Tab-separated table of C-alpha atoms in Angstrom:
chain	number	residue	atom	x	y	z
B	1	MET	CA	-48.755	-12.337	-37.362
B	2	TYR	CA	-45.081	-11.769	-39.010
B	3	GLU	CA	-44.092	-9.706	-36.405
B	4	GLU	CA	-45.719	-11.847	-33.642
B	5	LYS	CA	-43.732	-14.696	-35.251
B	6	LEU	CA	-40.036	-12.599	-35.430
B	7	LEU	CA	-40.231	-11.468	-31.948
B	8	SER	CA	-40.990	-15.290	-30.628
B	9	ARG	CA	-37.724	-16.439	-32.312
B	10	LEU	CA	-35.461	-13.131	-31.608
B	11	ARG	CA	-37.345	-14.293	-27.992
B	12	LEU	CA	-35.699	-17.917	-28.465
B	13	ILE	CA	-33.058	-16.752	-30.122
B	14	ASN	CA	-32.268	-14.420	-26.794
B	15	ARG	CA	-32.961	-16.878	-23.997
B	16	THR	CA	-30.205	-19.590	-25.547
B	17	LEU	CA	-27.741	-16.752	-26.039
B	18	LEU	CA	-27.968	-15.759	-22.914
B	19	PHE	CA	-28.302	-18.815	-20.633
B	20	PRO	CA	-26.933	-22.034	-21.366
B	21	THR	CA	-28.639	-24.792	-23.328
B	22	SER	CA	-27.468	-27.441	-25.683
B	23	LEU	CA	-25.978	-27.313	-28.248
B	24	SER	CA	-26.406	-30.702	-30.184
B	25	ALA	CA	-27.448	-33.875	-29.669
B	26	SER	CA	-24.539	-35.418	-30.895
B	27	ALA	CA	-22.242	-33.894	-28.595
B	28	LYS	CA	-24.807	-34.607	-25.666
B	29	HIS	CA	-23.689	-38.689	-26.596
B	30	ALA	CA	-20.260	-37.484	-26.928
B	31	GLY	CA	-19.428	-36.866	-23.618
B	32	GLU	CA	-18.901	-32.871	-24.746
B	33	ASP	CA	-19.561	-29.625	-22.844
B	34	VAL	CA	-22.657	-28.900	-23.946
B	35	THR	CA	-23.432	-25.801	-22.223
B	36	ARG	CA	-22.758	-21.528	-23.846
B	37	THR	CA	-23.130	-18.495	-22.590
B	38	ARG	CA	-22.989	-15.228	-24.888
B	39	ARG	CA	-19.121	-15.038	-23.198
B	40	ASP	CA	-18.209	-17.898	-25.325
B	41	LEU	CA	-19.609	-16.435	-28.317
B	42	PRO	CA	-16.555	-15.664	-31.056
B	43	GLY	CA	-16.363	-11.809	-30.177
B	44	HIS	CA	-17.207	-12.006	-26.883
B	45	ALA	CA	-13.834	-11.672	-24.848
B	46	PRO	CA	-14.717	-13.665	-21.247
B	47	ARG	CA	-14.277	-11.079	-18.139
B	48	LYS	CA	-12.354	-10.707	-15.580
B	49	GLN	CA	-13.459	-11.845	-12.408
B	50	ARG	CA	-12.441	-9.513	-9.327
B	51	GLN	CA	-11.976	-11.215	-6.426
B	52	LEU	CA	-12.534	-9.269	-2.704
B	53	GLY	CA	-9.121	-10.086	-0.978
B	54	HIS	CA	-7.405	-11.814	-3.840
B	55	ARG	CA	-5.596	-8.597	-4.922
B	56	ARG	CA	-1.744	-8.335	-5.101
B	57	ARG	CA	-0.855	-5.742	-3.129
B	58	THR	CA	2.784	-4.128	-4.068
B	59	PHE	CA	5.102	-3.712	-1.063
B	60	LEU	CA	8.428	-3.779	0.332
B	61	HIS	CA	10.205	-5.167	3.286
B	62	LEU	CA	13.265	-4.171	4.032
B	63	LEU	CA	15.568	-5.432	5.994
B	64	PRO	CA	19.706	-3.747	6.919
B	65	LEU	CA	22.369	-4.431	5.259
B	66	SER	CA	24.854	-1.857	6.722
B	67	SER	CA	25.155	1.521	8.213
B	68	HIS	CA	26.661	4.713	7.358
B	69	SER	CA	27.774	7.503	9.164
B	70	ASP	CA	26.671	10.777	7.694
B	71	ASP	CA	29.491	13.059	10.066
B	72	GLU	CA	29.354	16.001	8.057
B	73	GLU	CA	25.625	15.883	8.550
B	74	ASP	CA	24.924	14.259	11.768
B	75	LYS	CA	22.953	11.101	10.774
B	76	THR	CA	23.500	7.289	10.275
B	77	LEU	CA	21.779	6.123	7.199
B	78	LEU	CA	21.199	2.554	7.068
B	79	LYS	CA	21.497	0.589	3.458
B	80	TRP	CA	18.609	-1.531	3.113
B	81	THR	CA	18.813	-4.797	1.220
B	82	VAL	CA	14.730	-6.707	0.175
B	83	GLY	CA	13.410	-9.075	2.278
B	84	GLN	CA	10.279	-10.204	0.672
B	85	SER	CA	8.914	-7.621	-2.377
B	86	GLN	CA	5.433	-8.173	-4.460
B	87	GLY	CA	4.525	-6.235	-7.209
B	88	GLU	CA	6.111	-3.227	-9.159
B	89	GLY	CA	5.906	0.801	-8.469
B	90	LEU	CA	8.387	0.709	-5.670
B	91	GLN	CA	12.589	0.474	-5.804
B	92	VAL	CA	15.634	0.316	-3.123
B	93	SER	CA	18.722	1.748	-4.254
B	94	GLY	CA	21.497	1.335	-1.205
B	95	HIS	CA	19.643	3.783	1.648
B	96	THR	CA	16.396	4.963	-0.214
B	97	VAL	CA	12.978	3.547	-1.572
B	98	THR	CA	12.154	5.489	-5.094
B	99	VAL	CA	8.107	5.103	-5.520
B	100	THR	CA	7.377	5.154	-9.489
B	101	ARG	CA	3.496	4.624	-8.791
B	102	GLY	CA	2.278	7.160	-7.068
B	103	GLY	CA	-1.258	7.054	-4.164
B	104	LEU	CA	-1.357	6.255	-0.664
B	105	TYR	CA	0.677	3.919	0.997
B	106	PHE	CA	1.430	2.491	4.553
B	107	ILE	CA	5.055	2.629	5.717
B	108	TYR	CA	6.377	1.157	8.877
B	109	SER	CA	9.872	1.093	10.164
B	110	GLN	CA	11.263	-0.133	13.845
B	111	VAL	CA	15.052	-0.052	14.803
B	112	LEU	CA	16.624	-1.694	17.662
B	113	TYR	CA	19.091	0.573	19.553
B	114	GLU	CA	22.486	-0.465	21.656
B	115	ASP	CA	23.686	3.308	22.837
B	116	THR	CA	23.849	5.369	25.920
B	117	THR	CA	23.184	8.567	24.348
B	118	PHE	CA	19.511	9.790	26.298
B	119	VAL	CA	17.065	9.867	23.776
B	120	MET	CA	17.564	7.811	20.449
B	121	GLY	CA	15.354	7.851	17.344
B	122	HIS	CA	14.833	8.124	13.584
B	123	VAL	CA	13.084	10.060	11.165
B	124	ILE	CA	11.739	8.736	7.907
B	125	LYS	CA	12.351	10.988	5.504
B	126	LYS	CA	10.623	12.210	1.714
B	127	SER	CA	12.276	13.925	-0.962
B	128	LEU	CA	10.391	14.973	-3.930
B	129	GLY	CA	12.407	17.321	-6.441
B	130	ASN	CA	13.915	19.947	-4.535
B	131	ASN	CA	11.571	19.791	-1.471
B	132	LYS	CA	12.261	17.417	1.670
B	133	THR	CA	9.677	16.961	4.349
B	134	SER	CA	9.810	15.046	7.731
B	135	LEU	CA	6.959	12.240	7.458
B	136	MET	CA	7.357	10.191	10.563
B	137	LYS	CA	9.381	10.361	13.727
B	138	CYS	CA	9.772	7.898	16.145
B	139	MET	CA	12.017	8.426	19.967
B	140	LYS	CA	13.117	6.539	22.835
B	141	SER	CA	14.314	7.274	25.921
B	142	MET	CA	17.913	5.396	26.712
B	143	ALA	CA	19.693	4.109	30.003
B	144	ASP	CA	23.232	5.844	30.625
B	145	SER	CA	24.631	2.016	31.123
B	146	ILE	CA	25.407	0.019	27.697
B	147	ASP	CA	24.585	-3.205	29.267
B	148	LEU	CA	21.279	-1.895	29.754
B	149	ALA	CA	20.872	0.909	27.226
B	150	MET	CA	18.804	-1.421	24.187
B	151	ASN	CA	15.668	-0.442	23.427
B	152	THR	CA	13.357	-0.623	20.010
B	153	CYS	CA	11.518	2.072	18.462
B	154	TYR	CA	8.540	1.609	16.207
B	155	THR	CA	6.293	4.076	14.303
B	156	ALA	CA	3.926	3.501	11.240
B	157	GLY	CA	1.733	5.603	9.457
B	158	VAL	CA	-0.511	5.954	5.953
B	159	GLN	CA	0.676	8.521	3.999
B	160	ASN	CA	0.109	10.283	0.095
B	161	LEU	CA	3.414	10.031	-2.109
B	162	GLU	CA	3.566	10.930	-5.684
B	163	SER	CA	5.676	9.225	-7.609
B	164	GLY	CA	9.316	10.191	-7.920
B	165	SER	CA	9.622	10.269	-4.058
B	166	MET	CA	12.243	9.171	-2.239
B	167	LEU	CA	12.088	8.261	1.098
B	168	GLU	CA	15.091	7.631	3.399
B	169	LEU	CA	15.145	6.493	7.216
B	170	SER	CA	17.671	8.115	9.113
B	171	ILE	CA	19.162	8.293	12.901
B	172	PRO	CA	19.944	11.714	13.457
B	173	ARG	CA	22.786	10.797	15.317
B	174	LYS	CA	26.558	10.633	13.692
B	175	LYS	CA	28.023	6.394	14.659
B	176	ALA	CA	24.660	5.566	16.154
B	177	GLY	CA	24.446	2.498	17.812
B	178	VAL	CA	22.334	0.187	15.905
B	179	ILE	CA	21.494	-3.754	16.514
B	180	LEU	CA	21.474	-4.464	12.668
B	181	GLN	CA	19.681	-8.103	12.920
B	182	PRO	CA	16.123	-8.299	10.277
B	183	HIS	CA	14.076	-9.314	13.615
B	184	SER	CA	14.856	-6.203	15.348
B	185	THR	CA	15.818	-3.475	12.263
B	186	PHE	CA	13.321	-3.195	9.492
B	187	LEU	CA	11.509	-0.289	7.061
B	188	GLY	CA	7.974	-1.638	5.256
B	189	ILE	CA	6.003	0.343	2.766
B	190	TYR	CA	2.992	-1.290	1.541
B	191	LYS	CA	0.149	0.646	-1.582
B	192	ILE	CA	-2.615	0.755	0.222
């Protein structure tokens, strides 16, 4: 008999902790919030609610600031400035982007060329320690006439980048003719 009363009382306590109930009649009359759940009790922190689609993704969208011709290596490098950014894990410095948080990243780039060289393009390279790797390439045919020699080259892809990886967009031509307008030449990266 005593055990049944104890079990009945435990069930009642359990229900009042797990389901919203009245705290007191005086609180009801005062217009206060009278519902409690187990998470409202001292020592129980509220749980974080994960809302799908509302996660803040780390990204950088870079705009061209200037170009620099490296005659020794026969390439042109673009210096970048941040157009838009969010989160942590990516840092831009001059012509490189450094990844400080490894993972899968979507990388995209576009360059508008104004050059009569028969083929123009760019390469996204990754450096990690002493290792250099070409991740993506883009090539476009160009017209012979300077009046017609304008063409964009766009490339994008998913890459696994380690922490400490440095990315660089290079054009394998010295003194490449590039239009440095934000709507036509850009580089972006975001964590998937």
